Amino acid sequence: MTTIEQIQIRADDTEQAMTFYSSVFGEEFPVVAIPGGVRPGGFDGFALSALTAQPGDVDLVIAHAANSGAKVLKPAKKSLWGYGGTLSAPDGTIIHVASETKKDSSPALRNITALVLQLGVADVPASKNFYIEQGLDLSKSYGKRYAEFATQNVSVILNRRSDAAKQAGVPDVAAQTHRLVVCSDAGSFTDPDGNEWR
């Protein structure tokens, strides 16, 4: 099973971005900022999903992220699948914070239990086949709209780019700035949408 060792995000202000990511994700989930990014001003081809155990945890994570410089794009609310909201990090990265449950069962904690890398791609079947060729194990697939891979540390899913932008609640920017670098044991390559893997 492929292991995602680190998510690197190119940012125009790496010090500000690193302070934010360290505060929100801590040491358990290795999200770091590297030089060279340009703030996208909309959806830039990827988003991070921070999963929590229950709704109260979502509220604490969102409040902390907002106090650390994030902009709330969609306030947390119940939905068919659970409870969650959407943020824009100071460098423009989209972050979804969600729980799979709709009710609290214990005192709320600011704990993130899992991290998911969502890639908004132009062609889900083509990208799915590309990642299979790179050795990633497919765990779920729903036609031309969604694919999920079995990876360790950080999960990886593919959505249609237009769907991912709509879910984030931001416009789809005309051209990606290719701010994402995924460090893993899968090798070095660039995927069909320009995301770099090392």
PDB file of C-alpha atoms in Angstrom:
ATOM      1  CA  MET A   1       0.000   0.000   0.000  1.00  0.00           C
ATOM      2  CA  THR A   2       1.339   3.401  -0.982  1.00  0.00           C
ATOM      3  CA  THR A   3       2.305   5.646   1.927  1.00  0.00           C
ATOM      4  CA  ILE A   4       1.816   9.410   1.642  1.00  0.00           C
ATOM      5  CA  GLU A   5       4.697  10.814   3.639  1.00  0.00           C
ATOM      6  CA  GLN A   6       4.060  14.532   3.234  1.00  0.00           C
ATOM      7  CA  ILE A   7       1.758  17.009   1.522  1.00  0.00           C
ATOM      8  CA  GLN A   8       3.706  20.050   0.324  1.00  0.00           C
ATOM      9  CA  ILE A   9       1.857  23.182  -0.757  1.00  0.00           C
ATOM     10  CA  ARG A  10       3.599  25.999  -2.572  1.00  0.00           C
ATOM     11  CA  ALA A  11       2.767  29.303  -0.901  1.00  0.00           C
ATOM     12  CA  ASP A  12       3.683  32.939  -1.451  1.00  0.00           C
ATOM     13  CA  ASP A  13       4.227  33.434   2.299  1.00  0.00           C
ATOM     14  CA  THR A  14       5.702  30.172   3.565  1.00  0.00           C
ATOM     15  CA  GLU A  15       6.201  31.388   7.140  1.00  0.00           C
ATOM     16  CA  GLN A  16       2.537  32.371   7.514  1.00  0.00           C
ATOM     17  CA  ALA A  17       1.379  29.150   5.830  1.00  0.00           C
ATOM     18  CA  MET A  18       3.623  26.919   7.958  1.00  0.00           C
ATOM     19  CA  THR A  19       2.416  28.593  11.148  1.00  0.00           C
ATOM     20  CA  PHE A  20      -1.164  27.952  10.058  1.00  0.00           C
ATOM     21  CA  TYR A  21      -0.698  24.316   9.024  1.00  0.00           C
ATOM     22  CA  SER A  22       1.323  23.445  12.127  1.00  0.00           C
ATOM     23  CA  SER A  23      -1.342  24.980  14.347  1.00  0.00           C
ATOM     24  CA  VAL A  24      -4.316  23.342  12.618  1.00  0.00           C
ATOM     25  CA  PHE A  25      -2.920  19.913  11.689  1.00  0.00           C
ATOM     26  CA  GLY A  26      -0.147  19.504  14.262  1.00  0.00           C
ATOM     27  CA  GLU A  27       2.672  17.023  13.806  1.00  0.00           C
ATOM     28  CA  GLU A  28       0.515  13.968  13.127  1.00  0.00           C
ATOM     29  CA  PHE A  29      -0.501  15.064   9.628  1.00  0.00           C
ATOM     30  CA  PRO A  30       2.527  16.327   7.669  1.00  0.00           C
ATOM     31  CA  VAL A  31       1.198  19.289   5.703  1.00  0.00           C
ATOM     32  CA  VAL A  32       3.954  21.804   4.983  1.00  0.00           C
ATOM     33  CA  ALA A  33       4.436  24.961   2.934  1.00  0.00           C
ATOM     34  CA  ILE A  34       7.235  25.353   0.408  1.00  0.00           C
ATOM     35  CA  PRO A  35       8.232  28.449  -1.596  1.00  0.00           C
ATOM     36  CA  GLY A  36       6.847  29.302  -4.995  1.00  0.00           C
ATOM     37  CA  GLY A  37       3.078  29.478  -4.762  1.00  0.00           C
ATOM     38  CA  VAL A  38       0.629  32.061  -5.986  1.00  0.00           C
ATOM     39  CA  ARG A  39      -2.704  32.490  -4.219  1.00  0.00           C
ATOM     40  CA  PRO A  40      -5.244  30.900  -6.585  1.00  0.00           C
ATOM     41  CA  GLY A  41      -8.310  33.047  -5.874  1.00  0.00           C
ATOM     42  CA  GLY A  42     -10.578  30.025  -6.315  1.00  0.00           C
ATOM     43  CA  PHE A  43     -10.385  26.262  -6.679  1.00  0.00           C
ATOM     44  CA  ASP A  44      -6.869  25.246  -7.660  1.00  0.00           C
ATOM     45  CA  GLY A  45      -7.297  21.556  -8.389  1.00  0.00           C
ATOM     46  CA  PHE A  46      -7.028  20.134  -4.875  1.00  0.00           C
ATOM     47  CA  ALA A  47      -8.489  20.385  -1.399  1.00  0.00           C
ATOM     48  CA  LEU A  48      -7.741  18.882   1.988  1.00  0.00           C
ATOM     49  CA  SER A  49     -10.435  17.196   4.056  1.00  0.00           C
ATOM     50  CA  ALA A  50      -9.867  17.042   7.814  1.00  0.00           C
ATOM     51  CA  LEU A  51     -12.103  14.423   9.415  1.00  0.00           C
ATOM     52  CA  THR A  52     -13.166  14.448  13.054  1.00  0.00           C
ATOM     53  CA  ALA A  53     -15.081  12.087  15.307  1.00  0.00           C
ATOM     54  CA  GLN A  54     -18.166  14.257  15.912  1.00  0.00           C
ATOM     55  CA  PRO A  55     -19.799  17.642  15.132  1.00  0.00           C
ATOM     56  CA  GLY A  56     -18.486  19.411  18.226  1.00  0.00           C
ATOM     57  CA  ASP A  57     -14.946  18.605  17.091  1.00  0.00           C
ATOM     58  CA  VAL A  58     -15.695  20.140  13.679  1.00  0.00           C
ATOM     59  CA  ASP A  59     -16.817  23.376  15.339  1.00  0.00           C
ATOM     60  CA  LEU A  60     -13.640  23.566  17.428  1.00  0.00           C
ATOM     61  CA  VAL A  61     -11.339  22.899  14.447  1.00  0.00           C
ATOM     62  CA  ILE A  62     -13.119  25.485  12.287  1.00  0.00           C
ATOM     63  CA  ALA A  63     -13.072  28.107  15.059  1.00  0.00           C
ATOM     64  CA  HIS A  64      -9.366  27.500  15.699  1.00  0.00           C
ATOM     65  CA  ALA A  65      -8.534  27.650  11.982  1.00  0.00           C
ATOM     66  CA  ALA A  66     -10.514  30.901  11.608  1.00  0.00           C
ATOM     67  CA  ASN A  67      -8.673  32.393  14.577  1.00  0.00           C
ATOM     68  CA  SER A  68      -5.421  31.316  12.898  1.00  0.00           C
ATOM     69  CA  GLY A  69      -6.160  33.219   9.686  1.00  0.00           C
ATOM     70  CA  ALA A  70      -8.490  31.003   7.635  1.00  0.00           C
ATOM     71  CA  LYS A  71     -11.587  32.390   5.936  1.00  0.00           C
ATOM     72  CA  VAL A  72     -14.847  30.481   6.485  1.00  0.00           C
ATOM     73  CA  LEU A  73     -16.359  29.774   3.057  1.00  0.00           C
ATOM     74  CA  LYS A  74     -19.224  27.541   4.233  1.00  0.00           C
ATOM     75  CA  PRO A  75     -20.229  27.529   7.917  1.00  0.00           C
ATOM     76  CA  ALA A  76     -20.585  24.067   9.435  1.00  0.00           C
ATOM     77  CA  LYS A  77     -24.020  22.485   9.133  1.00  0.00           C
ATOM     78  CA  LYS A  78     -25.741  19.110   8.955  1.00  0.00           C
ATOM     79  CA  SER A  79     -26.074  17.390   5.600  1.00  0.00           C
ATOM     80  CA  LEU A  80     -27.139  14.004   4.267  1.00  0.00           C
ATOM     81  CA  TRP A  81     -23.686  12.567   4.938  1.00  0.00           C
ATOM     82  CA  GLY A  82     -22.858  14.156   8.280  1.00  0.00           C
ATOM     83  CA  TYR A  83     -21.735  17.551   9.539  1.00  0.00           C
ATOM     84  CA  GLY A  84     -19.105  19.903   8.161  1.00  0.00           C
ATOM     85  CA  GLY A  85     -17.941  23.225   6.790  1.00  0.00           C
ATOM     86  CA  THR A  86     -15.341  24.654   4.406  1.00  0.00           C
ATOM     87  CA  LEU A  87     -12.417  27.021   4.910  1.00  0.00           C
ATOM     88  CA  SER A  88      -9.851  28.798   2.799  1.00  0.00           C
ATOM     89  CA  ALA A  89      -6.380  28.711   4.377  1.00  0.00           C
ATOM     90  CA  PRO A  90      -4.311  31.931   4.349  1.00  0.00           C
ATOM     91  CA  ASP A  91      -2.487  30.681   1.229  1.00  0.00           C
ATOM     92  CA  GLY A  92      -5.778  29.902  -0.553  1.00  0.00           C
ATOM     93  CA  THR A  93      -5.897  26.134  -0.007  1.00  0.00           C
ATOM     94  CA  ILE A  94      -9.421  24.771   0.397  1.00  0.00           C
ATOM     95  CA  ILE A  95      -9.952  22.777   3.606  1.00  0.00           C
ATOM     96  CA  HIS A  96     -13.121  20.821   4.360  1.00  0.00           C
ATOM     97  CA  VAL A  97     -13.688  19.913   8.014  1.00  0.00           C
ATOM     98  CA  ALA A  98     -16.261  17.175   8.527  1.00  0.00           C
ATOM     99  CA  SER A  99     -17.542  14.415  10.768  1.00  0.00           C
ATOM    100  CA  GLU A 100     -19.461  11.358   9.621  1.00  0.00           C
ATOM    101  CA  THR A 101     -21.847  11.605  12.553  1.00  0.00           C
ATOM    102  CA  LYS A 102     -24.541  14.199  13.154  1.00  0.00           C
ATOM    103  CA  LYS A 103     -24.596  13.992  16.955  1.00  0.00           C
ATOM    104  CA  ASP A 104     -22.004  14.385  19.669  1.00  0.00           C
ATOM    105  CA  SER A 105     -21.384  11.413  21.934  1.00  0.00           C
ATOM    106  CA  SER A 106     -18.638  12.869  24.145  1.00  0.00           C
ATOM    107  CA  PRO A 107     -17.067  16.213  25.080  1.00  0.00           C
ATOM    108  CA  ALA A 108     -15.745  18.021  22.014  1.00  0.00           C
ATOM    109  CA  LEU A 109     -12.021  17.928  21.271  1.00  0.00           C
ATOM    110  CA  ARG A 110      -9.995  19.760  18.630  1.00  0.00           C
ATOM    111  CA  ASN A 111      -8.800  16.442  17.200  1.00  0.00           C
ATOM    112  CA  ILE A 112      -8.443  15.578  13.533  1.00  0.00           C
ATOM    113  CA  THR A 113      -8.685  11.817  13.108  1.00  0.00           C
ATOM    114  CA  ALA A 114      -7.889  11.500   9.386  1.00  0.00           C
ATOM    115  CA  LEU A 115      -6.701  13.609   6.455  1.00  0.00           C
ATOM    116  CA  VAL A 116      -7.880  13.195   2.869  1.00  0.00           C
ATOM    117  CA  LEU A 117      -6.301  14.714  -0.241  1.00  0.00           C
ATOM    118  CA  GLN A 118      -9.045  15.476  -2.746  1.00  0.00           C
ATOM    119  CA  LEU A 119      -7.881  15.957  -6.318  1.00  0.00           C
ATOM    120  CA  GLY A 120     -10.233  17.730  -8.713  1.00  0.00           C
ATOM    121  CA  VAL A 121      -9.364  16.222 -12.087  1.00  0.00           C
ATOM    122  CA  ALA A 122     -10.399  16.846 -15.671  1.00  0.00           C
ATOM    123  CA  ASP A 123     -11.053  13.177 -16.435  1.00  0.00           C
ATOM    124  CA  VAL A 124     -11.669  10.810 -13.501  1.00  0.00           C
ATOM    125  CA  PRO A 125     -11.337   7.522 -15.459  1.00  0.00           C
ATOM    126  CA  ALA A 126      -8.084   8.643 -17.126  1.00  0.00           C
ATOM    127  CA  SER A 127      -6.594   9.835 -13.832  1.00  0.00           C
ATOM    128  CA  LYS A 128      -7.777   6.687 -12.062  1.00  0.00           C
ATOM    129  CA  ASN A 129      -6.025   4.506 -14.646  1.00  0.00           C
ATOM    130  CA  PHE A 130      -2.904   6.665 -14.432  1.00  0.00           C
ATOM    131  CA  TYR A 131      -2.671   6.224 -10.654  1.00  0.00           C
ATOM    132  CA  ILE A 132      -3.276   2.485 -10.934  1.00  0.00           C
ATOM    133  CA  GLU A 133      -0.356   2.343 -13.382  1.00  0.00           C
ATOM    134  CA  GLN A 134       1.789   4.130 -10.762  1.00  0.00           C
ATOM    135  CA  GLY A 135       1.023   1.326  -8.293  1.00  0.00           C
ATOM    136  CA  LEU A 136      -1.742   2.880  -6.158  1.00  0.00           C
ATOM    137  CA  ASP A 137      -4.437   0.435  -5.048  1.00  0.00           C
ATOM    138  CA  LEU A 138      -7.981   1.382  -6.051  1.00  0.00           C
ATOM    139  CA  SER A 139     -10.451   0.859  -3.204  1.00  0.00           C
ATOM    140  CA  LYS A 140     -13.656   2.492  -4.573  1.00  0.00           C
ATOM    141  CA  SER A 141     -14.820   3.773  -7.919  1.00  0.00           C
ATOM    142  CA  TYR A 142     -18.114   5.290  -9.085  1.00  0.00           C
ATOM    143  CA  GLY A 143     -18.068   5.659 -12.862  1.00  0.00           C
ATOM    144  CA  LYS A 144     -16.797   8.946 -14.226  1.00  0.00           C
ATOM    145  CA  ARG A 145     -17.308  10.952 -11.033  1.00  0.00           C
ATOM    146  CA  TYR A 146     -15.271   9.490  -8.164  1.00  0.00           C
ATOM    147  CA  ALA A 147     -12.379   7.183  -7.314  1.00  0.00           C
ATOM    148  CA  GLU A 148     -10.669   6.422  -3.995  1.00  0.00           C
ATOM    149  CA  PHE A 149      -7.291   4.824  -3.366  1.00  0.00           C
ATOM    150  CA  ALA A 150      -6.069   2.790  -0.410  1.00  0.00           C
ATOM    151  CA  THR A 151      -3.116   4.802   0.893  1.00  0.00           C
ATOM    152  CA  GLN A 152      -1.546   5.155   4.323  1.00  0.00           C
ATOM    153  CA  ASN A 153      -1.300   8.347   6.426  1.00  0.00           C
ATOM    154  CA  VAL A 154      -3.307  10.462   3.966  1.00  0.00           C
ATOM    155  CA  SER A 155      -6.150   9.104   1.821  1.00  0.00           C
ATOM    156  CA  VAL A 156      -6.391  10.110  -1.843  1.00  0.00           C
ATOM    157  CA  ILE A 157      -9.639  10.567  -3.776  1.00  0.00           C
ATOM    158  CA  LEU A 158     -10.455  11.841  -7.254  1.00  0.00           C
ATOM    159  CA  ASN A 159     -13.481  14.000  -8.053  1.00  0.00           C
ATOM    160  CA  ARG A 160     -14.462  15.771 -11.229  1.00  0.00           C
ATOM    161  CA  ARG A 161     -12.873  19.211 -11.100  1.00  0.00           C
ATOM    162  CA  SER A 162     -16.186  21.037 -11.547  1.00  0.00           C
ATOM    163  CA  ASP A 163     -17.766  19.004  -8.731  1.00  0.00           C
ATOM    164  CA  ALA A 164     -14.838  19.691  -6.406  1.00  0.00           C
ATOM    165  CA  ALA A 165     -15.021  23.435  -7.061  1.00  0.00           C
ATOM    166  CA  LYS A 166     -18.771  23.428  -6.478  1.00  0.00           C
ATOM    167  CA  GLN A 167     -18.349  21.522  -3.206  1.00  0.00           C
ATOM    168  CA  ALA A 168     -15.762  24.061  -2.084  1.00  0.00           C
ATOM    169  CA  GLY A 169     -18.073  26.940  -2.952  1.00  0.00           C
ATOM    170  CA  VAL A 170     -15.436  28.819  -4.954  1.00  0.00           C
ATOM    171  CA  PRO A 171     -14.984  29.497  -8.669  1.00  0.00           C
ATOM    172  CA  ASP A 172     -12.831  27.169 -10.715  1.00  0.00           C
ATOM    173  CA  VAL A 173      -9.768  29.194 -11.707  1.00  0.00           C
ATOM    174  CA  ALA A 174      -8.932  29.101 -15.388  1.00  0.00           C
ATOM    175  CA  ALA A 175      -5.458  27.625 -14.962  1.00  0.00           C
ATOM    176  CA  GLN A 176      -3.975  25.673 -12.096  1.00  0.00           C
ATOM    177  CA  THR A 177      -0.874  27.089 -10.476  1.00  0.00           C
ATOM    178  CA  HIS A 178       0.350  23.566  -9.649  1.00  0.00           C
ATOM    179  CA  ARG A 179       0.949  24.331  -5.997  1.00  0.00           C
ATOM    180  CA  LEU A 180       0.708  20.707  -4.828  1.00  0.00           C
ATOM    181  CA  VAL A 181       3.608  18.303  -4.269  1.00  0.00           C
ATOM    182  CA  VAL A 182       2.840  14.841  -2.851  1.00  0.00           C
ATOM    183  CA  CYS A 183       5.771  13.049  -1.223  1.00  0.00           C
ATOM    184  CA  SER A 184       5.263   9.285  -1.165  1.00  0.00           C
ATOM    185  CA  ASP A 185       6.913   5.950  -1.829  1.00  0.00           C
ATOM    186  CA  ALA A 186       5.122   5.659  -5.202  1.00  0.00           C
ATOM    187  CA  GLY A 187       7.981   7.275  -7.110  1.00  0.00           C
ATOM    188  CA  SER A 188       8.417  10.552  -8.994  1.00  0.00           C
ATOM    189  CA  PHE A 189       5.910  11.587 -11.655  1.00  0.00           C
ATOM    190  CA  THR A 190       3.516  14.336 -12.699  1.00  0.00           C
ATOM    191  CA  ASP A 191      -0.134  13.327 -12.981  1.00  0.00           C
ATOM    192  CA  PRO A 192      -2.401  14.260 -15.931  1.00  0.00           C
ATOM    193  CA  ASP A 193      -3.550  17.424 -14.118  1.00  0.00           C
ATOM    194  CA  GLY A 194      -0.046  18.678 -13.378  1.00  0.00           C
ATOM    195  CA  ASN A 195       0.248  17.629  -9.720  1.00  0.00           C
ATOM    196  CA  GLU A 196       3.781  16.633  -8.820  1.00  0.00           C
ATOM    197  CA  TRP A 197       4.624  13.453  -6.914  1.00  0.00           C
ATOM    198  CA  ARG A 198       8.093  12.890  -5.475  1.00  0.00           C
TER     199      ARG A 198
END
